[in-house]
Coordinates of C-alpha atoms in Angstrom, one line a residue:
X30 CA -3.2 13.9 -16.4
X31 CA -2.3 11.1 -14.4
X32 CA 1.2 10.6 -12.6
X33 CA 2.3 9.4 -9.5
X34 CA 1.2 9.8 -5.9
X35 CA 0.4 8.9 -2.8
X36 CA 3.2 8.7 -1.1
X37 CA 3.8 7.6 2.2
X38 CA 1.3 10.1 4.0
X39 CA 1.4 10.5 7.6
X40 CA -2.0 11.7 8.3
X41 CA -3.0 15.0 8.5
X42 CA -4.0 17.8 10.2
X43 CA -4.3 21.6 8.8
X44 CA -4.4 23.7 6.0
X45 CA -2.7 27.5 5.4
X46 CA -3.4 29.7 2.5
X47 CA -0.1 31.8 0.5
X48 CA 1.1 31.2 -3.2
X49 CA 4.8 32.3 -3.3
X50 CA 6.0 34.0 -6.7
X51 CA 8.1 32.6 -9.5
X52 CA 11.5 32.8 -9.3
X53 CA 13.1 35.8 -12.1
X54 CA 15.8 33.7 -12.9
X55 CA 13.4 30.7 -14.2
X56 CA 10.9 33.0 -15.6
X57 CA 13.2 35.0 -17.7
X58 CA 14.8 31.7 -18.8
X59 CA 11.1 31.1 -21.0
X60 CA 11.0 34.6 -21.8
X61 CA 14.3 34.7 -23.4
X62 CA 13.3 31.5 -25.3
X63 CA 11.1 33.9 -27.8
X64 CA 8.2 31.9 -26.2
X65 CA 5.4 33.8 -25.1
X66 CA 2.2 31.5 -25.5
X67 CA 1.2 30.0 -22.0
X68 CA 0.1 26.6 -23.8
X69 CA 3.6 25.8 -25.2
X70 CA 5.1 27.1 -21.0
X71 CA 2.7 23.9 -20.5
X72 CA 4.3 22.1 -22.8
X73 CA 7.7 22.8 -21.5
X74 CA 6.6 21.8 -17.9
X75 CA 5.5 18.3 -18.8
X76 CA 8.7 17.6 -20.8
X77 CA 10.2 18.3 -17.7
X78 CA 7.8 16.8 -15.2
X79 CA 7.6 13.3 -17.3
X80 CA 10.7 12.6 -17.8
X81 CA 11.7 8.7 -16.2
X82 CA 15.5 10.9 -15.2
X83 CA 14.0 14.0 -13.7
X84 CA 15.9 15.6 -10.9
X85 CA 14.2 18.3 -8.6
X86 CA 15.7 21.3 -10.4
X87 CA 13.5 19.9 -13.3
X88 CA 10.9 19.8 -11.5
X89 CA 11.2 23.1 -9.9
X90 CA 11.6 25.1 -13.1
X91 CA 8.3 22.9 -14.5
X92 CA 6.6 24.7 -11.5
X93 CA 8.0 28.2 -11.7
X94 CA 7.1 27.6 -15.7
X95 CA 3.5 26.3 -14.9
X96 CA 3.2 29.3 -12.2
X97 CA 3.4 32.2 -14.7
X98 CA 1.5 30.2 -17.5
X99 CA -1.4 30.1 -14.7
X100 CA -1.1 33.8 -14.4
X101 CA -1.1 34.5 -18.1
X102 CA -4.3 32.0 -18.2
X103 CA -6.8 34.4 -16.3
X104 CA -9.4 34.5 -18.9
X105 CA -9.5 31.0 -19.8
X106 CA -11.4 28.7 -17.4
X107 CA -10.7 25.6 -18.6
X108 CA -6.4 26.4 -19.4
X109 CA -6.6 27.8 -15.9
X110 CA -7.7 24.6 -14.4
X111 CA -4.7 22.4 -15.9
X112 CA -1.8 25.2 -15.1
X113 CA -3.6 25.4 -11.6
X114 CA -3.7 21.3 -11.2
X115 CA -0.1 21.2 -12.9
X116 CA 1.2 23.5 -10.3
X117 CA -0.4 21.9 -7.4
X118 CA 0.7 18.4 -8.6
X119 CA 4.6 19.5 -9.2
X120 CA 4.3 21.3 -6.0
X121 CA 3.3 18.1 -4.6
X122 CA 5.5 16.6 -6.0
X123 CA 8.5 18.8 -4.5
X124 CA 7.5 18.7 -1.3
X125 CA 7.6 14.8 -1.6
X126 CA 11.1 14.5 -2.5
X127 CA 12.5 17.6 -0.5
X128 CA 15.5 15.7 0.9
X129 CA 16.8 18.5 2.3
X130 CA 13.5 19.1 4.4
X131 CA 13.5 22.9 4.1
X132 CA 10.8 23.3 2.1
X133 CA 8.3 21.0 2.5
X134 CA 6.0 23.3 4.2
X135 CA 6.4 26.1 2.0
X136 CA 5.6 23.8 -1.2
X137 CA 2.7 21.5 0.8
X138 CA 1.3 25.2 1.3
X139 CA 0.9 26.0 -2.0
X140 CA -0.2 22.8 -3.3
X141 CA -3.1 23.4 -0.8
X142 CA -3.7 26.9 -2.4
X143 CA -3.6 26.2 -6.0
X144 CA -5.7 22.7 -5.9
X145 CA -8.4 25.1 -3.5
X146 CA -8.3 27.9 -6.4
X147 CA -8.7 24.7 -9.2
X148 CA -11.8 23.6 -6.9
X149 CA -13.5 26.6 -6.9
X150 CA -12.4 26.8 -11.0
X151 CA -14.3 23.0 -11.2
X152 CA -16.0 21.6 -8.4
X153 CA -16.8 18.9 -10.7
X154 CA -13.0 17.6 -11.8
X155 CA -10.8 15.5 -9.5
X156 CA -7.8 16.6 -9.9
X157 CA -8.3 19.6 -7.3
X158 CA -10.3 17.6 -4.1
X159 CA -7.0 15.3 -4.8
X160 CA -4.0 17.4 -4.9
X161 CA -5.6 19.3 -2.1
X162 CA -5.8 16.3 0.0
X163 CA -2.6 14.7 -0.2
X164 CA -0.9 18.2 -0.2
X165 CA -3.1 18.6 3.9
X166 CA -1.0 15.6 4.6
X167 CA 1.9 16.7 3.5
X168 CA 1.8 20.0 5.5
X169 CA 0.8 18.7 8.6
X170 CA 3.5 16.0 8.9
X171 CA 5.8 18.5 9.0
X172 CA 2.9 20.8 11.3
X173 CA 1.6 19.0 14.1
X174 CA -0.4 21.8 15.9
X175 CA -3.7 21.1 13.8
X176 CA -5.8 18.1 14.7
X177 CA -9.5 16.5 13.7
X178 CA -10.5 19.6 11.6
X179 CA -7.9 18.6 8.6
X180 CA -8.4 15.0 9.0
X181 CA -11.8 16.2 8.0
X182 CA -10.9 17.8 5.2
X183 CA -8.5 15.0 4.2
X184 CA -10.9 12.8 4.1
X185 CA -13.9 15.0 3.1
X186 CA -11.8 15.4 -0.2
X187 CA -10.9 12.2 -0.4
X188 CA -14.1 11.0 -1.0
X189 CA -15.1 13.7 -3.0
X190 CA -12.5 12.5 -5.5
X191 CA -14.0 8.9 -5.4
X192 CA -17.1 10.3 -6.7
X193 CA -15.6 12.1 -9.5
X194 CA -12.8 9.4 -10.7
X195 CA -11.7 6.3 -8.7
X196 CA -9.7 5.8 -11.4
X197 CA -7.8 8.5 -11.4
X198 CA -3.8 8.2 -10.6
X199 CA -4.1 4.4 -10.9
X200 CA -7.1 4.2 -8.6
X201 CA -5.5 7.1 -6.1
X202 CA -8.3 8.8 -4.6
X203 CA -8.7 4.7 -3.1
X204 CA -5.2 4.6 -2.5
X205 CA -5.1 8.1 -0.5
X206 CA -8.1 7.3 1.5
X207 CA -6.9 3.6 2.6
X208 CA -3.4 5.5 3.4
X209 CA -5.0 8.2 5.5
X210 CA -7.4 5.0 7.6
X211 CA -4.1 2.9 7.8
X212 CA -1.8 5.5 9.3
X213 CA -4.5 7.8 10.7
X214 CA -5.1 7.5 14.7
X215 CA -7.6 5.7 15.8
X216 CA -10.5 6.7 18.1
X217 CA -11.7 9.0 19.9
X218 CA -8.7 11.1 18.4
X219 CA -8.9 10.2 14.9
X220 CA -10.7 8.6 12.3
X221 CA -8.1 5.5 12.2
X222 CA -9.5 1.9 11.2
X223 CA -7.6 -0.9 9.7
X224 CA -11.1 -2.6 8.3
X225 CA -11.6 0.8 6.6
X226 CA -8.5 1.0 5.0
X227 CA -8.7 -2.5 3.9
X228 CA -11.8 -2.1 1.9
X229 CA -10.1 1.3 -0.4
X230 CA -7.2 -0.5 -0.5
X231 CA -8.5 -3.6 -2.0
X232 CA -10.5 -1.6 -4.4
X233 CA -7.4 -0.1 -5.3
X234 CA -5.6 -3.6 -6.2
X235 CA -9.4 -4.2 -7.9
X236 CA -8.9 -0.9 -10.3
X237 CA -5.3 -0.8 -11.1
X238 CA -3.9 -4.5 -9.6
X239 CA -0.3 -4.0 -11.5
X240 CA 0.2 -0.3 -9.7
X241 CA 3.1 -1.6 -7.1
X242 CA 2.3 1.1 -4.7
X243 CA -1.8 -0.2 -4.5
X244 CA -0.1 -3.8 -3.4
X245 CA 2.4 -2.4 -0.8
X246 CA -0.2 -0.4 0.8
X247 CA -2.6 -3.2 0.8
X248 CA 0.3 -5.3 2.1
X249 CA 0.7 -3.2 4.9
X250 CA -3.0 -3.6 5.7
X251 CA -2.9 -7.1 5.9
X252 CA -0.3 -7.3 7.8
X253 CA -1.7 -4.9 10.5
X254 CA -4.3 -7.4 10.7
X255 CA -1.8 -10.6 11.2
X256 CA -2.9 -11.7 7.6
X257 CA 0.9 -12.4 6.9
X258 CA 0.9 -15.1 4.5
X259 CA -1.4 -12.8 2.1
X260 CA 0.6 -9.9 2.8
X261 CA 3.7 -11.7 1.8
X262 CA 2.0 -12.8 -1.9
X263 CA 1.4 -9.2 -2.6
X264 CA 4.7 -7.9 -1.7
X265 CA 6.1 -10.9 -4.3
X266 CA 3.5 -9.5 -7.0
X267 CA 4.8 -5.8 -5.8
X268 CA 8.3 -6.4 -6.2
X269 CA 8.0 -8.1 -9.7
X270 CA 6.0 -4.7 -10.9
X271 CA 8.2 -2.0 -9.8
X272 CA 10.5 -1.9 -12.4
X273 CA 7.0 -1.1 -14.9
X274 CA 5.5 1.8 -13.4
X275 CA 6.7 5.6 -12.2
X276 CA 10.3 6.8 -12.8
X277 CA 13.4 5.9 -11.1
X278 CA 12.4 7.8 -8.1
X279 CA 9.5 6.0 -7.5
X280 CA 10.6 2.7 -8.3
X281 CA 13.5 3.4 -5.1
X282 CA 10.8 4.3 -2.9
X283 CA 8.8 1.6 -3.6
X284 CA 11.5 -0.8 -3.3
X285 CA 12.2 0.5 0.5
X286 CA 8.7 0.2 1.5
X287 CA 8.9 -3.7 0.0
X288 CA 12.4 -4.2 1.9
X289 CA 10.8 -2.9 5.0
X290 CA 7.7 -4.6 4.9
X291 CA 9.5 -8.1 4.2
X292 CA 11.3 -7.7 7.0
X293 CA 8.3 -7.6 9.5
X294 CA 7.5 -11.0 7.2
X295 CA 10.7 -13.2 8.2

């Protein structure tokens, strides 16, 4: 399963455990379908999550869906894992595009949970160690109170999920790790380092070179290190690719992060 993500991901601090329940309204909605079999619930929350048109009530309900599917999975391991992963990613995925802001921390949260419950599901899949990471960020952007403890973690499962699939996500768990160096601070109070970000962000462009978002963030890195003229040839390939990758919402984000990034060019 291999979407989106990393978004722009202000590095990191903490973690907090609670899973919030589904919503009646949205549960009864598959009940009252005649459905009851958790796999076809899947179903119906990835024709919702991958549509190109989605809104965030889609992706909301493909949550609340995925939530009680995960609940109906207990005695199936391996289901388990992908309504657990699911979950964590649409929850991810909400807190991402919460323009409203008042949820963010309340979806980041359980992002954290459920990609912690999928880890100790599979320790050996990297779906978990890379939901979990991103979703650390997530929370503390919005939570500043944590510090060098969840960049640890951030990065701890960052590299865990190179291990397992550098692939994965269109080379994410490179992508997430070169974010976190690049916007990160820098010694003695955090693990910050252009050079490092660099490196996972070139392999990134090495993996998956016609992912827009691996360019832009390896644009950014270049550009941190005055290498302007190379930064400027990426953004150009970047800005030819965005129209062939993620969904609409994607594709807008990525085209602010080129027109911002251009801008520090001329």
């Amino acid at each position: 399963m291999r979407y989106f993500i990393v978004d722009a991901f202000i590095i990191a601090l903490s973690m907090l455990w609670g899973i919030v329940g589904c919503s009646p309204r949205q549960v009864s909605s598959v009940r009252q379908s005649g459905e009851t079999d958790p796999n076809a619930w899947l179903a119906r929350a990835d024709s919702l999550f991958n549509s190109t048109l989605k809104k965030y009530a889609d992706v909301l309900e493909a949550y609340q869906v995925v939530r009680q599917s995960q609940k109906e999975l207990s005695n199936d391991h391996a289901r388990k894992y992908e309504a657990l992963t699911r979950a964590a990613l649409y929850a991810v995925w909400l807190a991402l595009h919460d323009n409203e802001r008042r949820d963010i921390l309340t979806h980041a949260n359980d992002a954290i949970a459920l990609s912690t419950q999928a880890v100790l599901l599979n320790n050996v899949r990297v779906e978990g160690f890379y939901y979990r990471a991103i979703a650390t960020g997530l929370f503390a952007e919005q939570n500043k109170a944590y510090g060098r403890s969840a960049m640890n973690e951030i990065r701890s499962d960052g590299e865990r999920a190179i291990e397992l699939d550098p692939k994965f996500d269109h080379a994410g768990p490179h992508r997430l790790l070169g974010a976190f160096y690049l916007r990160a601070p820098g010694p003695p109070a955090g693990f910050g380092s252009v050079r490092k970000a660099t490196a996972h962000l070139e392999k990134a462009c090495t993996i998956s070179p016609a992912y827009p978002e691996n360019l832009i963030f390896l644009a950014e890195a270049y550009l941190k290190s005055n290498r302007y003229e190379e930064a400027g040839l990426l953004l150009d390939r970047a800005h030819s690719l965005v129209g062939t990758e993620g969904n609409l919402l994607d594709q807008q984000k990525w085209q602010e992060q080129l027109n911002q990034l251009k801008m520090k060019i001329e």
